[in-house]
Amino acid sequence: MEKLQAALEKARERRGDAPTSSGIVEARPDTAAPRERGGSSLDQRWGALEEFQIDPAHLIKNRVFSAGSKQSEAASFDVLRTKALKQMEKNGWKRLAVTSANSGAGKSTVCCNLASSIARQRSIRAILMDLDMRRPALAEILGVKPSGTVADVLHGHLPFEQHARRLGPNVALSLNAHRVKDPSDVFLNTLTTDIVDRIEADYKPSIMLFDVPPMFVNDDAAAFFTNVDCVLIVADAERSKVADLDRCEKEVAEHTNVLGMVLNKCRHSDEGYGYGYNSSESY
């Protein structure tokens, strides 16, 4: 891990830049009075979303440790959650995309662990949307059976309140029931921006999380980056190459802010934070 981090630092020095560092104090949700829409309060709108019951065994099988789990593996995701929220609050950011250089780094698993970690912080509201629509994974990982797809919502064909499922009282999930063959028109459509803005205005989340495709698989992620404030890059400790991560970081920075990088699938032990295989560390 140290060698990978050192190599990335050298690459950043050659470019003369570096990603934003993270703090460790938890963010707080907007305390202003909720905006009224159709006579319903903010709490009522969240309460109206259909809640799904988690299956702890299914989540642990899919390496989601944070949803009500007391396992030590959840601790590293709690640290990641707190660092990300603090840095985003500091910069006034609300929207975070999660990507990787190539497929297989575990970005979707990181997204699920982040969302379930936030679900245990009842003072924070979050929305997680699966925008990796060619290869959606969040619904299967979490064991959710969504109605329709995120593309249906962003095209305006399916209302968010009918589509989204709720994890606990404070995390809304917008997932895909099946693959979307060619979602490029979704990312390039100005209606997508309008609907994402409308969802944020109606539900006032502290953070919006977007699981986007890997950078070097297609151009879907880059097309959506105009709608986010920052990006978290997930690296595979065993397979990711320094050159690919450096290039990924550089290309993301051309579109938006780099929040940081997460080292996933790291085979080492740190009892202080409970790190273990397939856990995450940000740096």
Coordinates of C-alpha atoms in Angstrom, one line a residue:
M1 CA 0.0 0.0 0.0
E2 CA 2.8 2.4 0.9
K3 CA 4.5 1.8 -2.4
L4 CA 1.3 2.5 -4.3
Q5 CA 0.7 5.7 -2.4
A6 CA 4.3 6.9 -2.8
A7 CA 4.1 6.2 -6.6
L8 CA 0.9 8.2 -6.9
E9 CA 2.5 11.1 -4.9
K10 CA 5.4 11.2 -7.3
A11 CA 3.1 11.2 -10.3
R12 CA 1.1 14.1 -8.8
E13 CA 4.4 16.0 -8.2
R14 CA 5.3 15.6 -11.8
R15 CA 1.9 17.1 -12.8
G16 CA 2.2 19.8 -10.1
D17 CA -1.2 19.0 -8.5
A18 CA -2.8 16.8 -5.9
P19 CA -6.3 15.8 -4.8
T20 CA -8.1 17.5 -2.0
S21 CA -7.3 16.0 1.5
S22 CA -10.0 15.0 3.9
G23 CA -10.9 15.9 7.4
I24 CA -12.5 13.7 10.1
V25 CA -15.5 15.7 11.6
E26 CA -19.0 14.6 10.6
A27 CA -21.2 16.8 8.5
R28 CA -24.6 17.9 9.5
P29 CA -27.8 18.1 7.4
D30 CA -29.5 21.4 6.4
T31 CA -31.3 22.7 9.5
A32 CA -33.4 25.2 7.6
A33 CA -37.2 24.8 7.4
P34 CA -38.2 22.2 4.8
R35 CA -39.5 23.5 1.5
E36 CA -43.2 22.7 1.1
R37 CA -44.4 20.9 -2.0
G38 CA -48.0 19.9 -2.5
G39 CA -48.7 20.4 1.2
S40 CA -46.3 17.7 2.3
S41 CA -43.4 18.3 4.6
L42 CA -39.8 17.0 4.1
D43 CA -40.3 14.3 6.8
Q44 CA -43.5 13.2 5.1
R45 CA -41.9 12.9 1.7
W46 CA -39.1 10.8 3.1
G47 CA -41.6 8.7 5.1
A48 CA -43.7 8.1 1.9
L49 CA -40.8 6.3 0.2
E50 CA -41.2 2.5 0.3
E51 CA -38.9 1.0 2.9
F52 CA -37.2 -2.4 2.2
Q53 CA -36.1 -4.8 4.9
I54 CA -32.4 -5.7 4.8
D55 CA -31.2 -9.3 5.0
P56 CA -28.0 -9.1 7.1
A57 CA -26.8 -12.5 5.8
H58 CA -27.2 -11.4 2.2
L59 CA -25.3 -8.1 2.9
I60 CA -22.4 -9.8 4.6
K61 CA -22.2 -12.4 1.7
N62 CA -21.9 -9.4 -0.6
R63 CA -19.3 -7.7 1.7
V64 CA -21.6 -5.0 2.9
F65 CA -20.6 -4.7 6.6
S66 CA -22.1 -1.4 7.7
A67 CA -25.8 -2.0 7.7
G68 CA -26.5 -2.7 11.4
S69 CA -23.3 -4.8 11.5
K70 CA -21.0 -4.8 14.5
Q71 CA -18.2 -6.4 12.6
S72 CA -14.9 -4.7 12.7
E73 CA -14.9 -4.4 8.9
A74 CA -17.5 -1.6 9.1
A75 CA -15.1 0.7 11.0
S76 CA -13.0 1.6 8.0
F77 CA -16.2 2.7 6.0
D78 CA -17.3 4.8 9.0
V79 CA -13.9 6.6 8.8
L80 CA -14.3 7.0 5.1
R81 CA -17.9 8.3 5.6
T82 CA -16.8 10.9 8.1
K83 CA -13.8 12.1 6.2
A84 CA -15.8 12.5 3.0
L85 CA -18.7 14.3 4.7
K86 CA -16.4 16.7 6.5
Q87 CA -14.4 17.6 3.4
M88 CA -17.6 18.0 1.4
E89 CA -19.2 20.2 4.1
K90 CA -16.0 22.3 4.2
N91 CA -16.3 23.0 0.5
G92 CA -20.0 23.3 0.3
W93 CA -20.3 20.2 -1.8
K94 CA -23.4 17.9 -1.9
R95 CA -22.9 15.5 -4.8
L96 CA -20.3 12.8 -4.8
A97 CA -19.6 10.4 -7.7
V98 CA -17.7 7.1 -7.1
T99 CA -15.7 5.6 -9.9
S100 CA -12.6 3.6 -10.6
A101 CA -10.0 3.4 -13.5
N102 CA -11.1 0.0 -14.6
S103 CA -13.8 -2.6 -13.7
G104 CA -13.5 -4.9 -10.8
A105 CA -12.1 -2.5 -8.2
G106 CA -15.2 -2.8 -6.0
K107 CA -16.6 0.7 -6.4
S108 CA -20.2 -0.5 -6.1
T109 CA -19.4 -2.3 -2.9
V110 CA -17.8 0.8 -1.5
C111 CA -20.9 2.8 -2.5
C112 CA -23.2 0.3 -0.6
N113 CA -21.0 0.4 2.5
L114 CA -21.0 4.1 2.5
A115 CA -24.7 4.3 2.1
S116 CA -25.3 1.8 4.9
S117 CA -22.8 3.6 7.1
I118 CA -24.7 6.8 6.6
A119 CA -28.0 5.0 7.3
R120 CA -26.8 4.5 10.9
Q121 CA -26.3 8.3 11.3
R122 CA -29.9 9.4 11.6
S123 CA -29.0 13.1 11.5
I124 CA -27.8 12.7 7.9
R125 CA -30.0 12.1 4.9
A126 CA -28.5 10.6 1.7
I127 CA -29.6 9.5 -1.8
L128 CA -27.7 6.8 -3.7
M129 CA -28.3 6.4 -7.4
D130 CA -26.9 3.6 -9.6
L131 CA -25.7 5.3 -12.8
D132 CA -23.6 2.3 -13.9
M133 CA -26.6 1.4 -16.0
R134 CA -24.8 -0.9 -18.5
R135 CA -23.7 -3.1 -15.6
P136 CA -25.8 -2.3 -12.6
A137 CA -24.8 -4.0 -9.4
L138 CA -26.3 -2.1 -6.4
A139 CA -29.7 -3.8 -6.5
E140 CA -28.2 -7.3 -6.4
I141 CA -25.6 -6.4 -3.8
L142 CA -28.3 -4.9 -1.4
G143 CA -31.0 -7.4 -2.2
V144 CA -33.5 -4.8 -3.5
K145 CA -36.1 -5.4 -6.2
P146 CA -36.5 -1.9 -7.7
S147 CA -39.3 -0.6 -9.9
G148 CA -38.0 0.3 -13.3
T149 CA -34.6 1.9 -13.8
V150 CA -32.7 5.1 -13.0
A151 CA -33.0 5.9 -16.7
D152 CA -36.8 5.9 -16.4
V153 CA -36.5 8.5 -13.6
L154 CA -34.1 10.7 -15.4
H155 CA -36.1 10.5 -18.6
G156 CA -39.1 11.7 -16.7
H157 CA -41.1 8.5 -17.3
L158 CA -41.2 7.3 -13.6
P159 CA -41.5 9.6 -10.6
F160 CA -38.7 9.4 -8.1
E161 CA -41.1 8.9 -5.2
Q162 CA -42.6 5.8 -6.9
H163 CA -39.2 4.4 -7.9
A164 CA -37.0 4.9 -4.9
R165 CA -36.7 2.5 -2.0
R166 CA -35.7 3.6 1.5
L167 CA -32.9 2.1 3.7
G168 CA -33.9 3.0 7.2
P169 CA -35.5 6.5 7.7
N170 CA -32.7 8.5 6.0
V171 CA -31.2 6.8 2.9
A172 CA -33.0 6.7 -0.4
L173 CA -31.9 4.2 -3.1
S174 CA -32.5 4.7 -6.8
L175 CA -31.5 1.5 -8.5
N176 CA -32.0 -0.5 -11.7
A177 CA -34.2 -3.5 -12.2
H178 CA -32.3 -4.4 -15.4
R179 CA -29.5 -3.2 -17.6
V180 CA -30.0 -0.1 -19.9
K181 CA -28.4 -0.9 -23.3
D182 CA -27.3 2.6 -24.3
P183 CA -27.6 5.1 -21.4
S184 CA -25.4 7.7 -23.1
D185 CA -28.5 9.8 -24.1
V186 CA -29.4 9.9 -20.4
F187 CA -26.1 11.5 -19.4
L188 CA -26.1 14.0 -22.3
N189 CA -29.8 15.0 -21.9
T190 CA -30.3 18.4 -20.2
L191 CA -33.5 16.9 -18.6
T192 CA -31.2 14.7 -16.5
T193 CA -29.7 17.8 -14.8
D194 CA -33.2 19.3 -14.2
I195 CA -34.5 16.1 -12.6
V196 CA -31.4 15.6 -10.4
D197 CA -31.8 19.2 -9.3
R198 CA -35.5 18.6 -8.6
I199 CA -34.8 15.5 -6.5
E200 CA -32.3 17.4 -4.5
A201 CA -34.7 20.3 -3.9
D202 CA -37.6 18.0 -2.9
Y203 CA -35.6 15.7 -0.5
K204 CA -32.8 18.0 0.7
P205 CA -30.3 15.3 1.3
S206 CA -27.0 16.0 3.1
I207 CA -25.2 14.1 0.3
M208 CA -26.1 12.6 -3.0
L209 CA -24.0 9.5 -4.0
F210 CA -23.7 8.4 -7.6
D211 CA -22.2 5.0 -8.6
V212 CA -20.8 5.8 -12.0
P213 CA -19.0 3.5 -14.6
P214 CA -15.3 3.0 -14.5
M215 CA -13.4 5.8 -16.4
F216 CA -11.7 3.7 -19.0
V217 CA -14.6 1.4 -19.8
N218 CA -16.8 4.0 -21.6
D219 CA -17.4 7.8 -21.5
D220 CA -20.6 7.6 -19.4
A221 CA -18.9 8.8 -16.2
A222 CA -17.3 11.8 -17.8
A223 CA -20.6 12.8 -19.4
F224 CA -22.2 12.9 -16.0
F225 CA -19.5 14.7 -14.1
T226 CA -21.0 18.2 -14.9
N227 CA -23.7 17.2 -12.4
V228 CA -21.5 16.4 -9.4
D229 CA -19.2 18.4 -7.1
C230 CA -16.5 15.9 -6.6
V231 CA -15.4 12.3 -7.3
L232 CA -14.0 9.5 -5.2
I233 CA -11.7 7.1 -7.0
V234 CA -11.6 3.4 -5.9
A235 CA -8.3 1.5 -6.5
D236 CA -7.9 -2.3 -6.3
A237 CA -4.9 -2.9 -4.0
E238 CA -4.0 -6.1 -5.9
R239 CA -4.7 -5.2 -9.5
S240 CA -4.8 -1.4 -10.1
K241 CA -1.7 0.0 -11.9
V242 CA -0.2 3.3 -10.8
A243 CA -0.2 4.6 -14.3
D244 CA -3.9 3.9 -14.7
L245 CA -4.7 5.6 -11.4
D246 CA -2.6 8.6 -12.2
R247 CA -4.3 8.9 -15.6
C248 CA -7.8 8.4 -14.0
E249 CA -7.1 11.1 -11.4
K250 CA -5.9 13.5 -14.1
E251 CA -8.9 12.9 -16.3
V252 CA -11.4 13.3 -13.4
A253 CA -9.7 16.6 -12.4
E254 CA -10.4 17.9 -15.9
H255 CA -14.1 17.7 -15.3
T256 CA -14.6 18.2 -11.5
N257 CA -12.9 18.0 -8.1
V258 CA -11.1 14.9 -6.9
L259 CA -12.2 14.2 -3.3
G260 CA -9.6 11.5 -2.8
M261 CA -8.8 7.9 -3.5
V262 CA -9.8 4.7 -1.7
L263 CA -7.6 1.6 -1.5
N264 CA -9.9 -1.4 -1.7
K265 CA -9.2 -5.2 -1.2
C266 CA -6.3 -4.5 1.0
R267 CA -4.8 -7.6 2.7
H268 CA -3.5 -6.1 5.9
S269 CA -4.6 -5.8 9.5
D270 CA -4.9 -2.7 11.7
E271 CA -6.8 -3.5 14.9
G272 CA -7.2 0.2 15.6
Y273 CA -9.7 0.6 12.7
G274 CA -10.6 -3.0 12.0
Y275 CA -9.1 -3.0 8.5
G276 CA -9.2 -6.4 6.7
Y277 CA -9.6 -7.9 3.4
N278 CA -11.9 -6.0 1.0
S279 CA -12.1 -3.1 3.4
S280 CA -11.2 0.4 2.4
E281 CA -8.8 3.2 3.3
S282 CA -8.8 6.7 2.0
Y283 CA -5.6 8.8 1.4

